[in-house]
mmCIF file of C-alpha atoms in Angstrom:
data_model
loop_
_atom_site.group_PDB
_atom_site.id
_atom_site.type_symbol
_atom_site.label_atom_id
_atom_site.label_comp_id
_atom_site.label_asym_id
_atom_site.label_seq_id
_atom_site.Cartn_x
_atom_site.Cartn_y
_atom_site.Cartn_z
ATOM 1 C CA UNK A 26 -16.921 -7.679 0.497
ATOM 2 C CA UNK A 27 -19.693 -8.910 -2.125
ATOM 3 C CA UNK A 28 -23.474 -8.120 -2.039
ATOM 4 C CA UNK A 29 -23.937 -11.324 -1.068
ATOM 5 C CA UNK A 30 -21.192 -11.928 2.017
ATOM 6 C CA UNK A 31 -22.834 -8.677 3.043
ATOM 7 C CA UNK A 32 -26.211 -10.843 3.363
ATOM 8 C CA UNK A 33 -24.568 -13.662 4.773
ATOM 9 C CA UNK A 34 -22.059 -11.742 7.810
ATOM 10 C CA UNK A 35 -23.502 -8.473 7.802
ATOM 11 C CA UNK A 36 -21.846 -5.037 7.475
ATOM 12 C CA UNK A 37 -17.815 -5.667 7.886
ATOM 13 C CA UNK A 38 -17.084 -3.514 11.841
ATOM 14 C CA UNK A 39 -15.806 -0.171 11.287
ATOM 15 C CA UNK A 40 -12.369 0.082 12.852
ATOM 16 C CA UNK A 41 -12.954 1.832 16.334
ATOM 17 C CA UNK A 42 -11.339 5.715 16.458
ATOM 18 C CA UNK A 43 -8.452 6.245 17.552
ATOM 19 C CA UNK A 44 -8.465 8.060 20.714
ATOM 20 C CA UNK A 45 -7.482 11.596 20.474
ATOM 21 C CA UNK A 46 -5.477 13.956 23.421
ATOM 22 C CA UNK A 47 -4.618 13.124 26.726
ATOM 23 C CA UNK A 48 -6.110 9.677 27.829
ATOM 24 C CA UNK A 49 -6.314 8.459 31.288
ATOM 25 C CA UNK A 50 -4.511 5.762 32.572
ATOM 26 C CA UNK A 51 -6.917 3.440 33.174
ATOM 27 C CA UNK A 52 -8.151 2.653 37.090
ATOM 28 C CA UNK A 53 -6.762 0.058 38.700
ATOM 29 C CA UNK A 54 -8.841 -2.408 41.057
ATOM 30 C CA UNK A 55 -6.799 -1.551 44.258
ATOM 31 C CA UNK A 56 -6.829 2.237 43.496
ATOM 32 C CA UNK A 57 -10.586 1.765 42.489
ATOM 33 C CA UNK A 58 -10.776 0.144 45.592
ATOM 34 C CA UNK A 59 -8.481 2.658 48.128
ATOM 35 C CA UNK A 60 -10.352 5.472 46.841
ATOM 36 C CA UNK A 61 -13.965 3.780 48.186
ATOM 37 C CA UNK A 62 -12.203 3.176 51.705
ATOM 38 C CA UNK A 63 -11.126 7.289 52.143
ATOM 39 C CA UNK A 64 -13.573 9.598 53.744
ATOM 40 C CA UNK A 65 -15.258 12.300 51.095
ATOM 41 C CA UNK A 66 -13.659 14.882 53.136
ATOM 42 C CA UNK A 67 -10.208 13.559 52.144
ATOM 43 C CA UNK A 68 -9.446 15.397 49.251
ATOM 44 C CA UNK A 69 -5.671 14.769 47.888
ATOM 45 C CA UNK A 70 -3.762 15.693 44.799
ATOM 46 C CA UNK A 71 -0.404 17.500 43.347
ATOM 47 C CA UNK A 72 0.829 20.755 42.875
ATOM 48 C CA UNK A 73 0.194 20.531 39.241
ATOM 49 C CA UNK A 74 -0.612 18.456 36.927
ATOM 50 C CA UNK A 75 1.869 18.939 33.744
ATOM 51 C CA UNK A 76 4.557 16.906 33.592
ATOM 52 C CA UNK A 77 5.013 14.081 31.264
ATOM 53 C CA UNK A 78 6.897 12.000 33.080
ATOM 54 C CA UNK A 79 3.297 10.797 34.898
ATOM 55 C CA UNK A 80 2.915 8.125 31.831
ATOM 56 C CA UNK A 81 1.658 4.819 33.172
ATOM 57 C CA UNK A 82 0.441 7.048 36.272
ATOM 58 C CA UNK A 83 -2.047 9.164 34.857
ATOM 59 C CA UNK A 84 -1.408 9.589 31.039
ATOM 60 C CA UNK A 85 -2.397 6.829 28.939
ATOM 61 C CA UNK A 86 0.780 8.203 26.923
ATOM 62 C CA UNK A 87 3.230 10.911 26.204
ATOM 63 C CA UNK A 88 2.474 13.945 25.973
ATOM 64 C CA UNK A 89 4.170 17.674 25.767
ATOM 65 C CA UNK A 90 4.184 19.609 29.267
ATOM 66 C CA UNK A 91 2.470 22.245 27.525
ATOM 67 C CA UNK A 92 -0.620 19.819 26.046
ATOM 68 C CA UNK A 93 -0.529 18.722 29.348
ATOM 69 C CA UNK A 94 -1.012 21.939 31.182
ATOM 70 C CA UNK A 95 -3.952 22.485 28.492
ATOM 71 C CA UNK A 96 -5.616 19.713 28.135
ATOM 72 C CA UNK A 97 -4.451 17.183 30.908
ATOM 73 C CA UNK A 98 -6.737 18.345 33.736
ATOM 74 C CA UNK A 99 -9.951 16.004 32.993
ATOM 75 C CA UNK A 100 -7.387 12.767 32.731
ATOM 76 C CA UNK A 101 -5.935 13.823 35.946
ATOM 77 C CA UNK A 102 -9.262 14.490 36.971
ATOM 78 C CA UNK A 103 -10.336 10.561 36.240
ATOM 79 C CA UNK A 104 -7.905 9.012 39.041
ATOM 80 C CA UNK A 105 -9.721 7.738 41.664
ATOM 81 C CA UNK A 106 -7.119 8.977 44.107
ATOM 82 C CA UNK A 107 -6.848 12.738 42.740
ATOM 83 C CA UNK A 108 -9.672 14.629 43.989
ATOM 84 C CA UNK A 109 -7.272 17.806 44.193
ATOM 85 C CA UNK A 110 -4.721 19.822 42.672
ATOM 86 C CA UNK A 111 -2.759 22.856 43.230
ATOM 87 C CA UNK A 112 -2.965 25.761 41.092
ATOM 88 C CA UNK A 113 0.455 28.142 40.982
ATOM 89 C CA UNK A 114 0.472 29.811 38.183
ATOM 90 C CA UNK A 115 -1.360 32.569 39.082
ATOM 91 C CA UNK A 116 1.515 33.036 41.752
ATOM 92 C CA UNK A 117 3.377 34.523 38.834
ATOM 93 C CA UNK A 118 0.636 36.727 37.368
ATOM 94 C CA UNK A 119 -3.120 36.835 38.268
ATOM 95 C CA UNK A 120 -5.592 34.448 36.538
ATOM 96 C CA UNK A 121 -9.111 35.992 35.687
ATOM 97 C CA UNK A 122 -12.182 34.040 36.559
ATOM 98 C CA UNK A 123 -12.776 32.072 32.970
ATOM 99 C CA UNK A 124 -9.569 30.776 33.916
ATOM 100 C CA UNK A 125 -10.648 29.261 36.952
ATOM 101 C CA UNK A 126 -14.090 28.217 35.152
ATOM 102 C CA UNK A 127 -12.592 26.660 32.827
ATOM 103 C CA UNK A 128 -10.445 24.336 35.248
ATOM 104 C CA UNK A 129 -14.182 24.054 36.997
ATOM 105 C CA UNK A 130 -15.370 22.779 34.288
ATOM 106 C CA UNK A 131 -12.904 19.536 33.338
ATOM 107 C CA UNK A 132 -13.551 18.260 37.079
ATOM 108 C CA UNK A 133 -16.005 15.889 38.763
ATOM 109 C CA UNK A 134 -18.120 16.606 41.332
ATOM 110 C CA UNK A 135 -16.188 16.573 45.065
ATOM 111 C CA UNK A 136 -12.694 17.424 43.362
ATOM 112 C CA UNK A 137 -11.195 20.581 45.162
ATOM 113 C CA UNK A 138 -8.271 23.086 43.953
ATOM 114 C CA UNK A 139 -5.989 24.688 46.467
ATOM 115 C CA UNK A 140 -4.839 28.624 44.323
ATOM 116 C CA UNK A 141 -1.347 30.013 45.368
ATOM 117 C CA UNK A 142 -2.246 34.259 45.677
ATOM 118 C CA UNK A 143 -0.679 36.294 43.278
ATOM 119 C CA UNK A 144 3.172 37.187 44.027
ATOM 120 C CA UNK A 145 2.071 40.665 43.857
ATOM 121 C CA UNK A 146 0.519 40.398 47.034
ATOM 122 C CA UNK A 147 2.477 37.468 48.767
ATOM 123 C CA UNK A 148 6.060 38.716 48.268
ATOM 124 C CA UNK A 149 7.429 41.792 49.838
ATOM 125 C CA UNK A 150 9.936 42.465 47.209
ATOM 126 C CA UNK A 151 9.640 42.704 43.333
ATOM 127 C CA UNK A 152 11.805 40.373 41.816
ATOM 128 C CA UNK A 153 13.897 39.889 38.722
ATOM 129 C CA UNK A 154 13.386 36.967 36.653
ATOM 130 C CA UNK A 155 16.254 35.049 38.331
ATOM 131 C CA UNK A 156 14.237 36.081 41.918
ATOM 132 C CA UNK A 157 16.399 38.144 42.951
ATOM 133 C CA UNK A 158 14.708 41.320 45.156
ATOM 134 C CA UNK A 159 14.773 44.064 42.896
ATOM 135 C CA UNK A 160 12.861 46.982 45.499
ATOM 136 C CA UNK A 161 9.990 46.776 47.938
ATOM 137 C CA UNK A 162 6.864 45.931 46.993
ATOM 138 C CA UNK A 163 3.959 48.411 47.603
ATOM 139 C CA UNK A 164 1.315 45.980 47.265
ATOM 140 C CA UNK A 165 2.555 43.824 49.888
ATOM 141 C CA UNK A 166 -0.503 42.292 51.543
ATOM 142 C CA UNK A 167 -2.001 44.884 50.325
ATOM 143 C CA UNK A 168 -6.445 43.826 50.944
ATOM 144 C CA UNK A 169 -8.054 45.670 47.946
ATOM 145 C CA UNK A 170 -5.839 44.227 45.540
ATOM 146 C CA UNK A 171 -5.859 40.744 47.231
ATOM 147 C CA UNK A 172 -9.599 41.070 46.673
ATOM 148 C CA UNK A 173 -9.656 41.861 42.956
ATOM 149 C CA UNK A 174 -7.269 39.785 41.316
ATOM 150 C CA UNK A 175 -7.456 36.510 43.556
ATOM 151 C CA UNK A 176 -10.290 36.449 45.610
ATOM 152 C CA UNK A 177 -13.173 37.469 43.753
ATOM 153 C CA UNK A 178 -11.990 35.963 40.383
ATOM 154 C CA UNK A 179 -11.334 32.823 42.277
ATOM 155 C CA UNK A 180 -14.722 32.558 43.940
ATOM 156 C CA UNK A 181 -16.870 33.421 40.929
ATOM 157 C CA UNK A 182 -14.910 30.824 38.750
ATOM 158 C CA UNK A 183 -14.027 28.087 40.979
ATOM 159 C CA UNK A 184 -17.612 28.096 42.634
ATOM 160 C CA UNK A 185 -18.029 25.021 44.513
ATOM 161 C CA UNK A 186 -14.830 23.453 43.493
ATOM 162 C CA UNK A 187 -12.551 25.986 45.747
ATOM 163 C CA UNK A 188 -10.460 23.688 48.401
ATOM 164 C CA UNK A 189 -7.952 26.460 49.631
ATOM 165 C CA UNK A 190 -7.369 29.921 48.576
ATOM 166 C CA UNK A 191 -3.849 30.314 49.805
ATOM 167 C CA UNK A 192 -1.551 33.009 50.914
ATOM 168 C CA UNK A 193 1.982 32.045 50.873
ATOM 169 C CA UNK A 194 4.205 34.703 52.006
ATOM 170 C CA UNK A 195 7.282 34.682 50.238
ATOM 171 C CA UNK A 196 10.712 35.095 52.204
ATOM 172 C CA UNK A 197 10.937 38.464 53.938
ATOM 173 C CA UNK A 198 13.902 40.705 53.971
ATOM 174 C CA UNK A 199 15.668 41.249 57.025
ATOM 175 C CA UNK A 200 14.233 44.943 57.404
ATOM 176 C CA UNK A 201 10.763 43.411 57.746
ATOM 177 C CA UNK A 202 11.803 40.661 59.966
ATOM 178 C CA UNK A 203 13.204 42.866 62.011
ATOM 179 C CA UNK A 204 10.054 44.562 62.397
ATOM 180 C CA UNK A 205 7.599 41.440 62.758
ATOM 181 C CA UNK A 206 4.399 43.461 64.375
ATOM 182 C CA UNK A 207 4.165 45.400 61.263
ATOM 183 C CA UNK A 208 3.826 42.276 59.007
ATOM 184 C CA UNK A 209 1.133 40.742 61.684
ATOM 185 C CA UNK A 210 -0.792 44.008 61.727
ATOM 186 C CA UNK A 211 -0.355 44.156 57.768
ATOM 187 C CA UNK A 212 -1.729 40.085 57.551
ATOM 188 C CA UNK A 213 -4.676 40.876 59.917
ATOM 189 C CA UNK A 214 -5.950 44.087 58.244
ATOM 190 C CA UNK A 215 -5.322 41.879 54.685
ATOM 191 C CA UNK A 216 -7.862 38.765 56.527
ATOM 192 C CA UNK A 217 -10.229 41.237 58.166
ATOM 193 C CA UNK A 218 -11.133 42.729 54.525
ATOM 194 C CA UNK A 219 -11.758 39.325 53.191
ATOM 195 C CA UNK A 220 -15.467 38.082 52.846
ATOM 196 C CA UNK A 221 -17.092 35.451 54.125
ATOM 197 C CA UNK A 222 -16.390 32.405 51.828
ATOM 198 C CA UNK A 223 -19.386 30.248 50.180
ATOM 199 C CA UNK A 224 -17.167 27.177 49.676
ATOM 200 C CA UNK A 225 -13.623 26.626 50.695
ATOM 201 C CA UNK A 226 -11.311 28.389 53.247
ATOM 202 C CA UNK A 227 -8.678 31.358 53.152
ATOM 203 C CA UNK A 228 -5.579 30.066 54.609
ATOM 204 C CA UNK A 229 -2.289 31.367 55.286
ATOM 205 C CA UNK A 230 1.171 29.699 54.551
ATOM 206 C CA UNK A 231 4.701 31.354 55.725
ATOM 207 C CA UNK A 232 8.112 30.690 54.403
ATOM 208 C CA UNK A 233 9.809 32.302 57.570
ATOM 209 C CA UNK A 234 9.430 30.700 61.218
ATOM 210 C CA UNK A 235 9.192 33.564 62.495
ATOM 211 C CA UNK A 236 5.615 33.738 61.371
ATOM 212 C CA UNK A 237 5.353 30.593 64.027
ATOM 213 C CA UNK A 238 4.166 32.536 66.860
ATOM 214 C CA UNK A 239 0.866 33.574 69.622
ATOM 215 C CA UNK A 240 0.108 36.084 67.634
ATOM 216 C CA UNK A 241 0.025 34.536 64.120
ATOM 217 C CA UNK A 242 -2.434 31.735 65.819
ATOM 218 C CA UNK A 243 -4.570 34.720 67.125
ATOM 219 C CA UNK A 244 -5.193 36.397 64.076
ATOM 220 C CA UNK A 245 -6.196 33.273 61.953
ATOM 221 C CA UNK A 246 -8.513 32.688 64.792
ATOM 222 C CA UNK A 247 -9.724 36.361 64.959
ATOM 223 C CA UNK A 248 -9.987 36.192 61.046
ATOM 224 C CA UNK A 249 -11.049 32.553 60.617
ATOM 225 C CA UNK A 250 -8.380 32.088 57.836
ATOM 226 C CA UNK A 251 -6.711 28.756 58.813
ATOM 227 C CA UNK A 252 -2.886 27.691 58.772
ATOM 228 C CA UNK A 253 -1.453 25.763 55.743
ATOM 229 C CA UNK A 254 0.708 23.002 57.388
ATOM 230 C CA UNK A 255 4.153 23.819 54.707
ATOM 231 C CA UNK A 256 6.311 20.976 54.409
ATOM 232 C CA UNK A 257 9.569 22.723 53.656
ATOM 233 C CA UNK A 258 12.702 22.323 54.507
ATOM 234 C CA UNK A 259 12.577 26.389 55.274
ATOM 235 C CA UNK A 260 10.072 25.644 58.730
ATOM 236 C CA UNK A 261 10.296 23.146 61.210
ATOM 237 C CA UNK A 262 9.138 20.034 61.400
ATOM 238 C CA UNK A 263 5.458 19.090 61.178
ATOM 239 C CA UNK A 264 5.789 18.157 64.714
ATOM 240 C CA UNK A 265 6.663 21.646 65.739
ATOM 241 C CA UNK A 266 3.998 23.454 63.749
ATOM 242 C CA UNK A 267 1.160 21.038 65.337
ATOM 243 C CA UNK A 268 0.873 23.553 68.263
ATOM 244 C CA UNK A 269 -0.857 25.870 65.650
ATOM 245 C CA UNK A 270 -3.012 23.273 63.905
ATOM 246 C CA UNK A 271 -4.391 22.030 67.578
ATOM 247 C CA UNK A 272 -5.241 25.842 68.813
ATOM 248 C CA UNK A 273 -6.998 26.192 65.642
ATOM 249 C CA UNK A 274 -9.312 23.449 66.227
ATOM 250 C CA UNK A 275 -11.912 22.816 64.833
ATOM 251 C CA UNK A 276 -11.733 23.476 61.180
ATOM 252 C CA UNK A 277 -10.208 22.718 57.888
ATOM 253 C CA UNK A 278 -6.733 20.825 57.249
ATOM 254 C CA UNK A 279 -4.930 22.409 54.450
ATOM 255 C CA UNK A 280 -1.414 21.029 53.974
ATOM 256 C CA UNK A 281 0.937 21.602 50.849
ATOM 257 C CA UNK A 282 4.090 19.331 51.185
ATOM 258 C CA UNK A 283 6.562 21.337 49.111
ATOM 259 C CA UNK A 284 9.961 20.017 49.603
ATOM 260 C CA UNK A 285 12.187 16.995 51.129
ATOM 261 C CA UNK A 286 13.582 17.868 53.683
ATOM 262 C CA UNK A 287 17.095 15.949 52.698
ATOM 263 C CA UNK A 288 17.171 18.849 50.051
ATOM 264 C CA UNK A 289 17.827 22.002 52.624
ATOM 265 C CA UNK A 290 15.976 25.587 52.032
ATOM 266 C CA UNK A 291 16.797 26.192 49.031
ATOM 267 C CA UNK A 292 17.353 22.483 47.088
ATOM 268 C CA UNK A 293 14.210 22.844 44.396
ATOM 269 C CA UNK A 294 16.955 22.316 41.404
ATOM 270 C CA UNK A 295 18.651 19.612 43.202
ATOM 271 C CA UNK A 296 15.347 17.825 44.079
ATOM 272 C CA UNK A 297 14.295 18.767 40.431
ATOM 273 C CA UNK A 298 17.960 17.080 39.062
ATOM 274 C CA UNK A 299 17.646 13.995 40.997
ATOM 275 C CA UNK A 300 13.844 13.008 40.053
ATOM 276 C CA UNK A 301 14.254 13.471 36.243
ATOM 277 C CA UNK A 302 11.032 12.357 35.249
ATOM 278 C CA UNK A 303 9.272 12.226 38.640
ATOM 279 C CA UNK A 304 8.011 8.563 38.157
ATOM 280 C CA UNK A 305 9.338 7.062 40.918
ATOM 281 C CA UNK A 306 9.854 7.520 45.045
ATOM 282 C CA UNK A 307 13.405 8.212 45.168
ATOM 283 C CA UNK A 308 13.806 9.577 48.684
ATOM 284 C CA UNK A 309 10.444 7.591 50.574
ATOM 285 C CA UNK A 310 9.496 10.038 53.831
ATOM 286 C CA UNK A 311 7.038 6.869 55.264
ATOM 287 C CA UNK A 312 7.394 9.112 58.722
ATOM 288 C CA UNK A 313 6.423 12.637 56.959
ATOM 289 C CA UNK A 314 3.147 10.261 55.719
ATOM 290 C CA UNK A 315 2.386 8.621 58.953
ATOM 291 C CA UNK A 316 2.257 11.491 60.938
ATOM 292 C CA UNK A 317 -0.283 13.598 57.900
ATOM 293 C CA UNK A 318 -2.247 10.304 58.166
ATOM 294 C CA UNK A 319 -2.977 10.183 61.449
ATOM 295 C CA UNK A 320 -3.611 13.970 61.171
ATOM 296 C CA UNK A 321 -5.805 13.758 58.031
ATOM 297 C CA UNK A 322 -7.913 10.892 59.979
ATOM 298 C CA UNK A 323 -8.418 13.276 62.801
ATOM 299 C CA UNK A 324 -9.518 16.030 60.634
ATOM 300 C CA UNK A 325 -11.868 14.364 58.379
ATOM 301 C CA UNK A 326 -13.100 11.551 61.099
ATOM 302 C CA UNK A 327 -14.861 14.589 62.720
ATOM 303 C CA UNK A 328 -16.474 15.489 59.819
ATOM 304 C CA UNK A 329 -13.747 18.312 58.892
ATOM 305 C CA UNK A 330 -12.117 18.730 55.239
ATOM 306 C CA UNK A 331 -8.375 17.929 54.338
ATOM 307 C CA UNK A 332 -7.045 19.597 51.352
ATOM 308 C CA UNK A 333 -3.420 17.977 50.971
ATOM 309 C CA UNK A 334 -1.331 18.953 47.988
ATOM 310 C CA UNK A 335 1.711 17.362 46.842
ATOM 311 C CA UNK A 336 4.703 18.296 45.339
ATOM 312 C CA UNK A 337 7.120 16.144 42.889
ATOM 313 C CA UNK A 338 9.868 17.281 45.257
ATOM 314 C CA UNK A 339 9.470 15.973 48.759
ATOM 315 C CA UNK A 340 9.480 12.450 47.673
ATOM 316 C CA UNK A 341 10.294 11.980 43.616
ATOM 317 C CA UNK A 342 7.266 11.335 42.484
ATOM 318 C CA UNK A 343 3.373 13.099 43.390
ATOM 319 C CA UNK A 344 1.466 10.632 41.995
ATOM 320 C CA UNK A 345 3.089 7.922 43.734
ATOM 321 C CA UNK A 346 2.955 9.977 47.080
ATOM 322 C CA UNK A 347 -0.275 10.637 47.066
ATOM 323 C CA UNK A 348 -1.315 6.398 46.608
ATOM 324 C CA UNK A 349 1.243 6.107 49.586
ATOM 325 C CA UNK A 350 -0.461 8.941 51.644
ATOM 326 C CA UNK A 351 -3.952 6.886 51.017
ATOM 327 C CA UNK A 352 -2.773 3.917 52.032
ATOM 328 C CA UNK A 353 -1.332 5.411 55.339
ATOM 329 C CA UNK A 354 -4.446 6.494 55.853
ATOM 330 C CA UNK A 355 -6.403 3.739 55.176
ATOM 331 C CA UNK A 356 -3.936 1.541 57.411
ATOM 332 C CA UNK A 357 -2.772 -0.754 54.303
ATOM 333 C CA UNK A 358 0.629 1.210 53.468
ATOM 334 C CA UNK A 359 3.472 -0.597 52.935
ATOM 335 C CA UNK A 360 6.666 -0.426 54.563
ATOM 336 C CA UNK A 361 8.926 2.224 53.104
#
């Protein structure tokens, strides 16, 4: 351009940037709009939020799991129906707390994360890579160590954003099921060292219905830890564990739906086979939703938090779940 088209049009625009890493999808108007209708004190999500197959849900684009696990947190962060999300990787070895602050850090304000305990203290066996029991575990349930490497660097990192600091106790070998008091007495003395919370709740999840019993609702109530409602093909039915939730009352919901139940106990690779990229409902559980719906109103209609995480697994897709959950609670889900 001349001197004097510059006088007569101005400066030619500068091409805008290109935007760089992982982009949000943008917000639709009827997610926009959902999202105003739930209570503050609904607070859903996924188990995680790397997986690439979430383009046109929540990535603006495609991206590696691993940028994803990075950097993907603030885009997840910017749906108006994610205002949670699991954190498991410190199942497999414990995170410090600049981890947690720096998950803190990419969220808004009312967005809550629901942390797995370390393995170390959850499982009763050590395991092999493959998961296979290797020899007991001496740190089973074990308080002081629960308090260093999950509570306190959880707290101090997370601060306000803490949802659910869980304990999910790994399958127990028969010689411990066999001997159930022990395990109680070992899960109370674990809750009774615990401090007091400033934000957030302790909760307890079991893989093993024999957990599901008087005395496992008396020591969450003695403790004030609460029960996280699992959805796994391992326990019964939702229906069967609301006998726990209701002699609980009042207090926190914290639910993780792990698994389809079409799947069996142990179906993770199956469910993981058949969902591929986990971008669509494959196997739709509109009764599993109905039933946390009118649960999740409940909870939060008395002024109560729900913290409901959301695995790929039980239905094919989180994402999608989660919209599906919201609209069951809001009353506008569709059929299916």
């Amino acid at each position: 351009m001349t001197d004097l088209q510059d006088d007569l049009f101005g400066q030619a625009p500068r091409p805008a940037a290109r935007p760089q890493g992982v982009q949000p999808v943008p917000a639709s108007d009827d997610d926009r709009a959902l999202a105003a209708r739930l209570s503050p004190h609904v607070h859903l999500g996924t188990s995680t939020w790397s997986y690439p197959g979430w383009q046109g849900l929540v990535w603006a684009g495609r991206h590696s799991e691993s940028l994803l696990s990075r950097s993907g947190l603030p885009a997840y962060a910017a749906h108006p129906l994610l205002r949670a999300v699991g954190i498991d990787r410190g199942f497999y070895r414990p995170l410090a707390a600049s981890d947690f602050q720096r998950h803190a850090e990419q969220v808004p304000p009312g967005f809550r994360f629901t942390v797995k305990a370390p393995s170390l203290v959850t499982d009763a066996m050590l395991r092999q890579e493959e998961g296979r029991g290797q020899q007991p575990n001496p740190l089973f349930l074990d308080p002081s160590v629960a308090q260093s490497d999950f509570i306190e660097p959880a707290v101090e990192g997370l601060g306000t954003t803490v949802g659910a600091l869980v304990f999910q106790i790994s399958p127990l070998p028969a010689a411990r099921l066999a001997a159930m008091n022990e395990q109680f007495d070992r899960l109370h003395r674990l809750l009774l060292a615990l401090p007091r919370l400033p934000h957030g709740v302790v909760a307890v999840e079991v893989r093993d219905a024999a957990w599901l019993t008087p005395e496992l609702t008396a020591l969450l109530r003695d403790t004030g830890a609460r029960y996280c409602l699992g959805l796994h093909p391992k326990l019964p039915p939702l229906q069967e564990q609301l006998p726990l939730l209701r002699a609980l009352w009042p207090g926190a919901l914290v639910v993780r739906w792990n698994l389809n139940r079409l799947h069996g106990p142990y179906g993770y690779e199956t469910a993981e086979k058949r969902y591929g990229e986990f971008n669509r409902l494959m196997d739709p559980d509109p009764q599993t939703r109905a039933e946390l719906a009118r649960i999740i109103r409940g909870t939060t209609g008395a002024g109560q938090d729900a913290f409901v995480t959301i695995s790929n697994k039980a239905e094919g897709s989180a994402p999608l779940s989660v919209r599906a959950l919201a609209q069951a609670i809001t009353g506008d889900a569709p059929g299916g």
